[in-house]
PDB file of C-alpha atoms in Angstrom:
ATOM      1  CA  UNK A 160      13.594 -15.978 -16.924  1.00 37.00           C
ATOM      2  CA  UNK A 161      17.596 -16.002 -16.856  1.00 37.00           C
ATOM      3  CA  UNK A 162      19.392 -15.456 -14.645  1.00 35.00           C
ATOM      4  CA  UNK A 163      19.829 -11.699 -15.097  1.00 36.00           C
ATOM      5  CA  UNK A 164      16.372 -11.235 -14.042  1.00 40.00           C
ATOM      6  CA  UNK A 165      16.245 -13.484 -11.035  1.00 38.00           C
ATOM      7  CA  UNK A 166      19.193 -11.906  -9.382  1.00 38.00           C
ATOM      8  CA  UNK A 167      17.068  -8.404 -10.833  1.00 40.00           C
ATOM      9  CA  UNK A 168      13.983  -9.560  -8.850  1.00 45.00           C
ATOM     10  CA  UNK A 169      16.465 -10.604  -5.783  1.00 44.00           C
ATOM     11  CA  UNK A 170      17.387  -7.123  -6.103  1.00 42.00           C
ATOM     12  CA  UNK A 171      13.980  -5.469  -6.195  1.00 45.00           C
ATOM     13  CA  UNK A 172      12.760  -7.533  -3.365  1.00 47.00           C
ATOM     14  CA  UNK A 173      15.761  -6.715  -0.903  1.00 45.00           C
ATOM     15  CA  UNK A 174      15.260  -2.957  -1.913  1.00 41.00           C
ATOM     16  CA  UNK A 175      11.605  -2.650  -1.025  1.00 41.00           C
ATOM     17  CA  UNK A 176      12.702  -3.979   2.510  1.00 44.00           C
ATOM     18  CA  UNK A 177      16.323  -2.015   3.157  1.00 41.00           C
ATOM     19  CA  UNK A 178      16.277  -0.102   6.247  1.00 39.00           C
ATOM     20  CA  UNK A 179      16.737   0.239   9.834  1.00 40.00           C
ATOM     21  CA  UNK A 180      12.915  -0.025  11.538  1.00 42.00           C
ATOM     22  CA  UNK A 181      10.593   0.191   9.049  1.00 47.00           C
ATOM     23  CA  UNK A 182       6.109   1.343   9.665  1.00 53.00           C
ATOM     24  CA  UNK A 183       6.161  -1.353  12.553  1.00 50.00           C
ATOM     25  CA  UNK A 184       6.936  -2.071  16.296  1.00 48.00           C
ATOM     26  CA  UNK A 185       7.828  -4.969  18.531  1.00 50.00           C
ATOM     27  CA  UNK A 186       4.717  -4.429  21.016  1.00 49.00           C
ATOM     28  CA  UNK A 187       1.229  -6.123  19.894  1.00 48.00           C
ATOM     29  CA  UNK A 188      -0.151  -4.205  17.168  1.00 55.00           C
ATOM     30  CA  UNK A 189      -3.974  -3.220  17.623  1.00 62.00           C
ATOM     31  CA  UNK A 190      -6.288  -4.799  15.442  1.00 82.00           C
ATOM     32  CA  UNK A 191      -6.918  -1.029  13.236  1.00 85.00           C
ATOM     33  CA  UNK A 192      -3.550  -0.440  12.791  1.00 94.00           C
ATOM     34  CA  UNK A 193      -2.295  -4.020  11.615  1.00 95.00           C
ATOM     35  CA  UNK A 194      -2.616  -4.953   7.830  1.00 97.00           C
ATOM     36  CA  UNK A 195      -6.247  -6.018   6.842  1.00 97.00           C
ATOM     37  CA  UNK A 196      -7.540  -9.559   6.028  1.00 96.00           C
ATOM     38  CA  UNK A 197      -8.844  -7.997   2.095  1.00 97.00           C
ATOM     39  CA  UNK A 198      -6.960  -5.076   0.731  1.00 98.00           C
ATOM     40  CA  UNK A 199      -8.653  -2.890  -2.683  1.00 98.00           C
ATOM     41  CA  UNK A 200      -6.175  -1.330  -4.820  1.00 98.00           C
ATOM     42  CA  UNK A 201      -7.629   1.504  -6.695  1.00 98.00           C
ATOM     43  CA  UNK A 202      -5.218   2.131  -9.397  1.00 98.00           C
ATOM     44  CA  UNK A 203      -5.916   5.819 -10.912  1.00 98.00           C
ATOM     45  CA  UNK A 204      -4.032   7.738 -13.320  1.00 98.00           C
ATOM     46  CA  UNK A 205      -4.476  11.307 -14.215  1.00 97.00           C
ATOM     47  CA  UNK A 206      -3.136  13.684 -17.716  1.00 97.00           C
ATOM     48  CA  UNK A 207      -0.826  16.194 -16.391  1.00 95.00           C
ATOM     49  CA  UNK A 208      -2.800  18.710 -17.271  1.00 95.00           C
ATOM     50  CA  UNK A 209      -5.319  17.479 -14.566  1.00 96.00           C
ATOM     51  CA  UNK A 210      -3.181  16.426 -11.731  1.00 95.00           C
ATOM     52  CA  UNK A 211      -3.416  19.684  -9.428  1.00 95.00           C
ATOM     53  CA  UNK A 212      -7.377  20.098 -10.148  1.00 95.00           C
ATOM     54  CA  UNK A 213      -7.487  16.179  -9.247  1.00 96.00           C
ATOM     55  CA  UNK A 214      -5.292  16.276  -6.320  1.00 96.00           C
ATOM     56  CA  UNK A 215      -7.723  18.764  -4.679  1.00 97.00           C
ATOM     57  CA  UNK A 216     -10.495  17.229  -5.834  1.00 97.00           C
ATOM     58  CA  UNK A 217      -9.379  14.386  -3.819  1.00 97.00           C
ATOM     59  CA  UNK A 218      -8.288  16.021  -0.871  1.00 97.00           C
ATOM     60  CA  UNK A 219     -11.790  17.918  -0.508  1.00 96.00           C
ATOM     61  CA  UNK A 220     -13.573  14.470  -1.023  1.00 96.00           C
ATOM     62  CA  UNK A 221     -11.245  12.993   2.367  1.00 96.00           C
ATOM     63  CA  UNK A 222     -11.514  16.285   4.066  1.00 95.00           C
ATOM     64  CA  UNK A 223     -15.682  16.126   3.538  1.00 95.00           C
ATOM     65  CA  UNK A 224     -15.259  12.379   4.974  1.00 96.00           C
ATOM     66  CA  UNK A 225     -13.838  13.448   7.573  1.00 93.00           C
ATOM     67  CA  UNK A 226     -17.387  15.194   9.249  1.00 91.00           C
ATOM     68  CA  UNK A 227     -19.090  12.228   8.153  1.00 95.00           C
ATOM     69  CA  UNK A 228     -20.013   8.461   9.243  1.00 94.00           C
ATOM     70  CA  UNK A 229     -18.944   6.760   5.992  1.00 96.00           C
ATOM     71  CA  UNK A 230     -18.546   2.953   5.696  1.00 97.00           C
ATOM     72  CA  UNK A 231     -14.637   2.244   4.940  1.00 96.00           C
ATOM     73  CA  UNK A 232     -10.832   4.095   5.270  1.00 97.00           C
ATOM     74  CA  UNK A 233      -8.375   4.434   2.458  1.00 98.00           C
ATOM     75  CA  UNK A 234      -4.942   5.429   2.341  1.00 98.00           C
ATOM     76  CA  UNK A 235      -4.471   7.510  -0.851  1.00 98.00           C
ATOM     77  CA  UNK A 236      -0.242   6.640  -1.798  1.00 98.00           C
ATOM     78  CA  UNK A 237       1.116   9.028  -5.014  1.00 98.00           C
ATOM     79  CA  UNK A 238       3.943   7.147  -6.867  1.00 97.00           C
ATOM     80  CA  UNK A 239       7.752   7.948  -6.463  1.00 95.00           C
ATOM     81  CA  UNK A 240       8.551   5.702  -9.120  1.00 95.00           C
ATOM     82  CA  UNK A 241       7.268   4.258 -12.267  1.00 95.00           C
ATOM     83  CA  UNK A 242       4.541   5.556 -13.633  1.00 94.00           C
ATOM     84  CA  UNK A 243       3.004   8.834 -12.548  1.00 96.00           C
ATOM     85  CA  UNK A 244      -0.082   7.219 -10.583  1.00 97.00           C
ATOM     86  CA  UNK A 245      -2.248   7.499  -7.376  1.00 98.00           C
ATOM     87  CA  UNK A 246      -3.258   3.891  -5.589  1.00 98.00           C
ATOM     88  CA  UNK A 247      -5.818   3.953  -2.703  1.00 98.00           C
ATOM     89  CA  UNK A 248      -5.586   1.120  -0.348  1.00 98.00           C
ATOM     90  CA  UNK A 249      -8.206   0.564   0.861  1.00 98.00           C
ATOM     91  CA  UNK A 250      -8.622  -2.385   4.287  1.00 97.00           C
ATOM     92  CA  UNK A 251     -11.099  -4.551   4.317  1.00 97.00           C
ATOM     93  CA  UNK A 252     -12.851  -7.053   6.738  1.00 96.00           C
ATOM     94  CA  UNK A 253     -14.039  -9.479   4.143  1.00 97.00           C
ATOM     95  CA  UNK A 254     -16.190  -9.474   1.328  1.00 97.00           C
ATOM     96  CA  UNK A 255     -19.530  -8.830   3.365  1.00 97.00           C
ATOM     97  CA  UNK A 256     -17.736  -5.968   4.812  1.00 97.00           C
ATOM     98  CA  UNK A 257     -17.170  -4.694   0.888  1.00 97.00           C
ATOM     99  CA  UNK A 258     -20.875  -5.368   0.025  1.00 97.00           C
ATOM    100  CA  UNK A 259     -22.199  -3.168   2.652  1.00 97.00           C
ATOM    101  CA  UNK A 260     -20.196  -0.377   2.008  1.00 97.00           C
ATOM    102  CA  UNK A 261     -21.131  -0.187  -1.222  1.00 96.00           C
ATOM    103  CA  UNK A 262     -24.633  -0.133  -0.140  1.00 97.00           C
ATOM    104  CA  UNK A 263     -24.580   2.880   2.259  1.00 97.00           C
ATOM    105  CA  UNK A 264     -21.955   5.398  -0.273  1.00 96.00           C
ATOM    106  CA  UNK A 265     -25.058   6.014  -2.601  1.00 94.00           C
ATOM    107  CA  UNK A 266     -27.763   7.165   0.378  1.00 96.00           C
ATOM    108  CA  UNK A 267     -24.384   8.998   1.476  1.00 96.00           C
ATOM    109  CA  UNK A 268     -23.712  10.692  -2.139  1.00 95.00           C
ATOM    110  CA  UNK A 269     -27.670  11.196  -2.347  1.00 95.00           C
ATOM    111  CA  UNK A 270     -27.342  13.316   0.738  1.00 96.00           C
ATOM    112  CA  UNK A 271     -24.330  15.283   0.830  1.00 96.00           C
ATOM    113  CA  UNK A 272     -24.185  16.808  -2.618  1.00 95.00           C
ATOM    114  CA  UNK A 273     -21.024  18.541  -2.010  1.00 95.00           C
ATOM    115  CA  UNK A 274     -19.518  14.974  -1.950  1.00 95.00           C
ATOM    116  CA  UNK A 275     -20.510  14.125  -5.067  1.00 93.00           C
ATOM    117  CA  UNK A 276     -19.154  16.965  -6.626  1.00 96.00           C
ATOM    118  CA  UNK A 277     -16.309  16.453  -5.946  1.00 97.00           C
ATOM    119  CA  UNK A 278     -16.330  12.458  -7.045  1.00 95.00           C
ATOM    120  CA  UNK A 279     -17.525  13.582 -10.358  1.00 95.00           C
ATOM    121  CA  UNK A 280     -14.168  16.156 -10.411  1.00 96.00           C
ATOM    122  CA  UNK A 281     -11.901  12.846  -9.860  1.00 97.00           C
ATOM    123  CA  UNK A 282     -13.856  11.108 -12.105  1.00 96.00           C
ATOM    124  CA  UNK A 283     -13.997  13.670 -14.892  1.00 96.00           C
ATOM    125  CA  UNK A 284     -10.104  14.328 -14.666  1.00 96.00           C
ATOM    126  CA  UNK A 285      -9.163  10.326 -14.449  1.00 97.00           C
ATOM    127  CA  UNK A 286      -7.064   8.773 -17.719  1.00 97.00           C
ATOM    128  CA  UNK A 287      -7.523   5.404 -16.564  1.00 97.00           C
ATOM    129  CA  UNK A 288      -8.728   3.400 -13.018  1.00 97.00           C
ATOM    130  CA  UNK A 289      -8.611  -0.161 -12.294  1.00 97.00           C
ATOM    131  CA  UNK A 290      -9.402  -1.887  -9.322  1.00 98.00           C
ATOM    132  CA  UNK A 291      -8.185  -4.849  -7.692  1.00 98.00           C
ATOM    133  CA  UNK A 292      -8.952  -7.001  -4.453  1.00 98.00           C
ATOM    134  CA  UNK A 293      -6.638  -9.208  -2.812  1.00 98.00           C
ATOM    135  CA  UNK A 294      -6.253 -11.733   0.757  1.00 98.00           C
ATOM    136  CA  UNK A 295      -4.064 -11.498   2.892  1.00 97.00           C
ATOM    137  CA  UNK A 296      -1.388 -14.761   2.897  1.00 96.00           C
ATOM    138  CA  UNK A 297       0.353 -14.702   6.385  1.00 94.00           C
ATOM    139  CA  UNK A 298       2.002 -18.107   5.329  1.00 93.00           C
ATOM    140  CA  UNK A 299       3.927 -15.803   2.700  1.00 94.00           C
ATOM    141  CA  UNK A 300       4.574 -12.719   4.778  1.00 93.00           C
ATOM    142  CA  UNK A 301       7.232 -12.002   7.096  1.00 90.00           C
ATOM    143  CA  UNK A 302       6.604 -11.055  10.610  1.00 91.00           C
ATOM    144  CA  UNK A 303       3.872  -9.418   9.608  1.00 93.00           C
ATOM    145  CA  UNK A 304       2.010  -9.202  13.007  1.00 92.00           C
ATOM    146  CA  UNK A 305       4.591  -6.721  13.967  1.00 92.00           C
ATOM    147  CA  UNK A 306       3.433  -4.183  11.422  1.00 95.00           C
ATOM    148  CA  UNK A 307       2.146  -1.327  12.390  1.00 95.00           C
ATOM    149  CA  UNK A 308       0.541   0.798   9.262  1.00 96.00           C
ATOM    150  CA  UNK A 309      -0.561   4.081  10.898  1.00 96.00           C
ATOM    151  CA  UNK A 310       3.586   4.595  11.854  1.00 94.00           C
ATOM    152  CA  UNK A 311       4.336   4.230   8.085  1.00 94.00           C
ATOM    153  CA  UNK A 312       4.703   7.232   5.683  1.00 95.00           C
ATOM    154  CA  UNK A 313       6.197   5.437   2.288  1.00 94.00           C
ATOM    155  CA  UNK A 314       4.911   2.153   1.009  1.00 93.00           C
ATOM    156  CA  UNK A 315       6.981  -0.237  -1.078  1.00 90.00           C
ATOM    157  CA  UNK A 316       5.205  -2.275  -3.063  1.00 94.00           C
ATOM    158  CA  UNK A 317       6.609  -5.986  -5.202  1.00 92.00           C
ATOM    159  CA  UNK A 318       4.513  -6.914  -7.866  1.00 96.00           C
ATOM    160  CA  UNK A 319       4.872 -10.773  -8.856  1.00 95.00           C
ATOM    161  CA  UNK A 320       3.073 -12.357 -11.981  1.00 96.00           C
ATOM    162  CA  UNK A 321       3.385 -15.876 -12.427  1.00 96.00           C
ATOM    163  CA  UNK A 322       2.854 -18.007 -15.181  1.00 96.00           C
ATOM    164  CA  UNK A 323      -0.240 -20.520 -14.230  1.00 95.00           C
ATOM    165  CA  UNK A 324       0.695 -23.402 -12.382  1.00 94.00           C
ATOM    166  CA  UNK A 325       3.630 -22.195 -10.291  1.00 95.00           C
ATOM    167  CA  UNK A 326       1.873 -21.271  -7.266  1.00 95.00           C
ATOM    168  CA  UNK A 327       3.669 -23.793  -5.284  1.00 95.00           C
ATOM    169  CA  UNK A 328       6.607 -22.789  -6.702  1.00 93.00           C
ATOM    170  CA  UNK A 329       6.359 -19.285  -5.719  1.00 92.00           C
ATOM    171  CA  UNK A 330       5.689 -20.061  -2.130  1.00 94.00           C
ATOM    172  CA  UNK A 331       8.580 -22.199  -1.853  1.00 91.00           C
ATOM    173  CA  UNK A 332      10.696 -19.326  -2.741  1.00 88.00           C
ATOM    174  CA  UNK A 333       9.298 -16.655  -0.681  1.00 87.00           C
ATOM    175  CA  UNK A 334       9.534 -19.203   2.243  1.00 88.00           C
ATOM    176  CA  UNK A 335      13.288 -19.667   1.574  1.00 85.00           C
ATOM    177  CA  UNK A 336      13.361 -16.024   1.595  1.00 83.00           C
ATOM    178  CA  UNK A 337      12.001 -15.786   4.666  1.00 85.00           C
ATOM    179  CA  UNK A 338      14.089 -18.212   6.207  1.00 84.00           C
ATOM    180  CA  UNK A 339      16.896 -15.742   4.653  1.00 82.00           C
ATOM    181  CA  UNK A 340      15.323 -13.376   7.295  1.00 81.00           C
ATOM    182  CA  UNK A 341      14.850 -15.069  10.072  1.00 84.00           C
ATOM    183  CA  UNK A 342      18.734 -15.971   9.882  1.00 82.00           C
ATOM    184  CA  UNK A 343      19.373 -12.730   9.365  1.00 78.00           C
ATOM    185  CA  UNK A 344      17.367 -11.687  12.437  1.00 77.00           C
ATOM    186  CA  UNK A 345      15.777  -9.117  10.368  1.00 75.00           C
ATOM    187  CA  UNK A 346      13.608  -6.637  11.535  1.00 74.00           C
ATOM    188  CA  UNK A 347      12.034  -5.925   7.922  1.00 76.00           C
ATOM    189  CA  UNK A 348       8.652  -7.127   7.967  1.00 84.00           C
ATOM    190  CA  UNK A 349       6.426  -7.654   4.637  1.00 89.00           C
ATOM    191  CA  UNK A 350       3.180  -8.687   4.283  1.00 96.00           C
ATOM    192  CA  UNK A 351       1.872 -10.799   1.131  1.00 96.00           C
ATOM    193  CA  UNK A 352      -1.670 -10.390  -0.312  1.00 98.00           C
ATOM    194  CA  UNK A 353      -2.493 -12.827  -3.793  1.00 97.00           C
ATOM    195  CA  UNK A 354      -5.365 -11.193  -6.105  1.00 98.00           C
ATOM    196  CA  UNK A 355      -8.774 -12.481  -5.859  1.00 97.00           C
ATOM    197  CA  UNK A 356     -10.087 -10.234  -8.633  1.00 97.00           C
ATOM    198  CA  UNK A 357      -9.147  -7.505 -10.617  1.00 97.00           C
ATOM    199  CA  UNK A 358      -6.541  -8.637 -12.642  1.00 95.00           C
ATOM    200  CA  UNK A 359      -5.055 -12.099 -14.024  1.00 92.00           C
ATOM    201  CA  UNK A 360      -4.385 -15.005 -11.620  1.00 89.00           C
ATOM    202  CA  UNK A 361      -1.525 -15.483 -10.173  1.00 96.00           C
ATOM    203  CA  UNK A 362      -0.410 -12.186  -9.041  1.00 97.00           C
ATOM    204  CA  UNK A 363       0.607 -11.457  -5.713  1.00 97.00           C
ATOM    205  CA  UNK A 364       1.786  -8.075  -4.086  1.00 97.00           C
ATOM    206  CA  UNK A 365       4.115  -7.773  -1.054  1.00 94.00           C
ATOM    207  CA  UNK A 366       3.803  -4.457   1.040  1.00 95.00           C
ATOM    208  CA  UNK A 367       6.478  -3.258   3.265  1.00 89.00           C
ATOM    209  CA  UNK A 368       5.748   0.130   5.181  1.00 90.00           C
ATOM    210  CA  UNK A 369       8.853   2.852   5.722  1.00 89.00           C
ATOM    211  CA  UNK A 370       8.753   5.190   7.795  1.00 89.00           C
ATOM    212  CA  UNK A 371      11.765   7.415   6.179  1.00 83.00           C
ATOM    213  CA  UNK A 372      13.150   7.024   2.868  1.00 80.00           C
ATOM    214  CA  UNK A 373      16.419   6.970   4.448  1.00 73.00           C
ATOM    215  CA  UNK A 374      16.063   3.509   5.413  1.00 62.00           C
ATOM    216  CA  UNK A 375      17.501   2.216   2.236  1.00 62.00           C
ATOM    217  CA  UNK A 376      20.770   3.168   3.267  1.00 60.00           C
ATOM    218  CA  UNK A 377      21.360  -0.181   4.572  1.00 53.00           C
ATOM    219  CA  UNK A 378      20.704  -1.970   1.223  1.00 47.00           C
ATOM    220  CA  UNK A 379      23.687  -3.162   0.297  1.00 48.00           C
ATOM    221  CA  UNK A 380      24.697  -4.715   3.859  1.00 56.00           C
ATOM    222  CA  UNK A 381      21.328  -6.438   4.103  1.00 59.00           C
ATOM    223  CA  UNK A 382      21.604  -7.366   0.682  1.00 62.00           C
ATOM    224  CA  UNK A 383      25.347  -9.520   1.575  1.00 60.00           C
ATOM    225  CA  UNK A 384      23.602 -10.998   4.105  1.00 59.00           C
ATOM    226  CA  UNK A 385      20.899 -12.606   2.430  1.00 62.00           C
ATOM    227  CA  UNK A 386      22.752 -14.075  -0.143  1.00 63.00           C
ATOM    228  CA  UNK A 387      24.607 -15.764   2.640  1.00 61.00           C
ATOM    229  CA  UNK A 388      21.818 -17.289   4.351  1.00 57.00           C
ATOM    230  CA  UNK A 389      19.687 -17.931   1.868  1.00 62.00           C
ATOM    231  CA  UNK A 390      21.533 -20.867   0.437  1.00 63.00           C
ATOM    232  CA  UNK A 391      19.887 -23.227  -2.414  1.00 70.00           C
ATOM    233  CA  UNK A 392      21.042 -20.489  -5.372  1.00 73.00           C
ATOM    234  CA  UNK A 393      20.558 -23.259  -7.876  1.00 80.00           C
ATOM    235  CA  UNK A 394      16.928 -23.950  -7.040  1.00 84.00           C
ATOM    236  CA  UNK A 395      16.080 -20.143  -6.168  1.00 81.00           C
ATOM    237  CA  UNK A 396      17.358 -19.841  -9.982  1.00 83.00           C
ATOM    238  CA  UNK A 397      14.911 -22.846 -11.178  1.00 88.00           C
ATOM    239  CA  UNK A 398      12.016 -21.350  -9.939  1.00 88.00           C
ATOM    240  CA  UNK A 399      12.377 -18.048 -10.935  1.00 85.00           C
ATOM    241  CA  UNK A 400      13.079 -19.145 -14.634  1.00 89.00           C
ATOM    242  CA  UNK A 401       9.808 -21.712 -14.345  1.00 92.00           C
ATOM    243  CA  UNK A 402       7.893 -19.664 -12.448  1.00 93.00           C
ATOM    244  CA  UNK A 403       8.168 -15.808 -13.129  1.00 93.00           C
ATOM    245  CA  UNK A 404       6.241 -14.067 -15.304  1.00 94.00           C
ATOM    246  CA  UNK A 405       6.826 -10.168 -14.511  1.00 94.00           C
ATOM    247  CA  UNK A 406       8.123  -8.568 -11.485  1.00 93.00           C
ATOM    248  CA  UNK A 407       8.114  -5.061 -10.123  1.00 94.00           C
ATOM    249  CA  UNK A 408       8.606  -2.804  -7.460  1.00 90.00           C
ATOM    250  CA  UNK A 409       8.098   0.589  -7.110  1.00 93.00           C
ATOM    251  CA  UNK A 410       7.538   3.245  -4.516  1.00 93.00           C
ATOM    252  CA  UNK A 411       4.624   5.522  -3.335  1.00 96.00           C
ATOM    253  CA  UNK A 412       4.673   8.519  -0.745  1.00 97.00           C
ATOM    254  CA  UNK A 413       1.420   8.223   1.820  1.00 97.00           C
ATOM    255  CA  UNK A 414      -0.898  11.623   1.193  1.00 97.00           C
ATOM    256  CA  UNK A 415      -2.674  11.823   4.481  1.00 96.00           C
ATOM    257  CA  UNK A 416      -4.406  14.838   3.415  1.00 96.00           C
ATOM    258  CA  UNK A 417      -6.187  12.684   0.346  1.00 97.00           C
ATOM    259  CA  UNK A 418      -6.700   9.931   2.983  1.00 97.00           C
ATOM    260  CA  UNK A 419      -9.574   8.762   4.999  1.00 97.00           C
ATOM    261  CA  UNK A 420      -8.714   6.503   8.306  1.00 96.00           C
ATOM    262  CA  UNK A 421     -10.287   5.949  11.934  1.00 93.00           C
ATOM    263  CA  UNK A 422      -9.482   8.697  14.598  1.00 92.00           C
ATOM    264  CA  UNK A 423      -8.097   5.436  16.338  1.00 92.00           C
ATOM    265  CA  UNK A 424      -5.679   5.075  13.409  1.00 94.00           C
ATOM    266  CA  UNK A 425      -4.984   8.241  12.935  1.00 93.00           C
ATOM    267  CA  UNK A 426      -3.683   8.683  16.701  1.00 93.00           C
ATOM    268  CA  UNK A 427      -0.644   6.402  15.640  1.00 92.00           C
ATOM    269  CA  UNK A 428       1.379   9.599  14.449  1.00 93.00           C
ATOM    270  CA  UNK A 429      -1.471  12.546  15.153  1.00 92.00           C
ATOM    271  CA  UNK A 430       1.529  15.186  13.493  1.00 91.00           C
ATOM    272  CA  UNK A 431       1.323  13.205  10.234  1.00 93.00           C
ATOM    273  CA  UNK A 432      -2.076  11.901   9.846  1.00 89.00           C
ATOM    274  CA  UNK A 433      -4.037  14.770  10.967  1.00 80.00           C
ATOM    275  CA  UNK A 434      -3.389  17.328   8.385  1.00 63.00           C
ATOM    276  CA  UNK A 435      -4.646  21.004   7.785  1.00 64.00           C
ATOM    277  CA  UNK A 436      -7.651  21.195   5.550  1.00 60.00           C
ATOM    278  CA  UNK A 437      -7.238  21.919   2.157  1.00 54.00           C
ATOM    279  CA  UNK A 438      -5.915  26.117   1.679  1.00 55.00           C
ATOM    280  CA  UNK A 439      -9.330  26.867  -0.196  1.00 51.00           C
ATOM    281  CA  UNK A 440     -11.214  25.591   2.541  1.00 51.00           C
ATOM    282  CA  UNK A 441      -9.203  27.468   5.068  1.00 50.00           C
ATOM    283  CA  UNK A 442      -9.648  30.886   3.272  1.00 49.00           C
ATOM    284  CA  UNK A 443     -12.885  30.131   2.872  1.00 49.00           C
ATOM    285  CA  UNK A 444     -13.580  29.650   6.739  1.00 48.00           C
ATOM    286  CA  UNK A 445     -11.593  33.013   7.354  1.00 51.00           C
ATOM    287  CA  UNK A 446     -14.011  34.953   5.043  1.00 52.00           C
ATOM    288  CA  UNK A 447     -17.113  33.547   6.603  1.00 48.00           C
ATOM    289  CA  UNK A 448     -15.375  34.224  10.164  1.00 51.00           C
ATOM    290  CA  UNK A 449     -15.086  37.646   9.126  1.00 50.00           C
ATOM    291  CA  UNK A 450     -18.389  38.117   8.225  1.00 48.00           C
ATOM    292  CA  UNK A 451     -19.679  37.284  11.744  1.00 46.00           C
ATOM    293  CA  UNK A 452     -21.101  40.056  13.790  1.00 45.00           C
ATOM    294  CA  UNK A 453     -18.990  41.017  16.653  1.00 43.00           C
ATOM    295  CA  UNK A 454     -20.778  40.261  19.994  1.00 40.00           C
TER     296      UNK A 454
END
């Protein structure tokens, strides 16, 4: 990697974190709320031509959820930038806690045929879908306790390859970058997951929650001040040329009406995360209202 591309993925990673206070608070964070020990990513892409039928397809699917005891939450994120694409994430416990849902969604599917219905609509209009799982590294992340995901309503999201080997490497770096922050007396928390499965090893992802896209408008301020505390240039330079195979970041909008999450979660922002159902289902209610005798 030259240099070019380090100071690029410099860059990247200071504009995933630019802003004032960002999907967290200073207050203890309650345990459904905070970022989860095993996160799925559910990559799924859709032809234009499908996107609306699939959109509503998903919606109905959360919106179904909703009047049901199902085994998990997802939030459903639609991409800003890069590629047109919708990732669930989707918290996890640990991989027990994985296992069993998976056992109860086909009894669930079995009985509520409307449900399935609409799963084979999302999977009948889906390009593409890949699906990853990754841990949570709290010796990578940055404050991370302080994040609060049910406040956040725009995700950024830093995708790091490496080349095998430079593992170490890696963490070095992001823990020189963290010092950065703590200098800084930053209030931009990011949490770090590395990939378990799903994709080739070593990848890691760092997630940093926004509550308005308007926080960016601090970039280029925080952006001065990291390169003054950060220090070490040279070796920040080494690694990333050793080390680096691919980096990205990219933004996604939260969809709360295509997500699924606890009543406990949802109560974080009630405006935002409780939306209206679907308009189908609403005219729909309205004509069966309608039909109701009078008493």
């Amino acid at each position: 990697m030259t240099i070019a591309h380090y100071i690029a993925m410099v860059a990247a990673f200071v504009l995933i974190c630019a802003g004032g206070a960002t999907g967290q608070t200073k207050g203890v964070i309650r345990s459904e709320t905070a970022p989860p020990n095993l996160v799925m990513l559910v990559y799924q892409r859709f032809p234009f031509d499908k996107a609306a039928e699939s959109g509503k397809a998903l919606a109905a699917a959360a919106h179904a959820c909703a009047n049901l005891e199902v085994p998990n939450s997802w939030i459903v994120l639609e991409s800003v930038t890069g590629d047109s694409e919708v990732l669930s994430f989707d918290p996890f416990d640990s991989f027990a806690h994985i296992g069993k849902a998976f056992a109860k969604w086909g009894p669930i599917y079995a009985a509520h045929a409307e449900l399935g219905k609409f799963q084979a609509q999302i999977n009948g209009a889906l390009a593409s879908q890949r699906t990853i799982v990754a841990e949570r590294r709290d010796d990578l992340s940055y404050r991370a306790n302080r994040i609060d995901l049910s406040q956040a309503r725009f995700l950024r999201v830093l995708e790091v390859r490496l080349h095998p080997g430079h593992e170490l490497e890696f963490a070095e770096a992001f823990k020189k970058l963290t010092a950065a922050y703590e200098k800084t007396e930053s209030d931009l928390p990011w949490v770090v997951y590395q990939v378990n499965v799903g994709m080739p090893s070593p990848t890691f992802f760092a997630f940093v929650p926004m509550r308005t896209l308007a926080q960016n408008d601090d970039l280029l301020k925080l952006r001065d001040l990291l390169h003054e505390a950060e220090g070490d240039a040279e070796r920040m330079q080494q690694i990333a040329r050793a080390a680096y195979a691919h980096t990205e970041s990219n933004l996604y909008a939260i969809s709360p009406e295509k997500s699924h999450v606890a009543k406990e979660f949802a109560a974080g922002d009630p405006e935002f995360r409780t939306p209206k159902p679907p308009a189908a289902m609403r005219v729909a209610a309205k004509k069966s209202g309608k039909n109701k005798p009078t008493q």
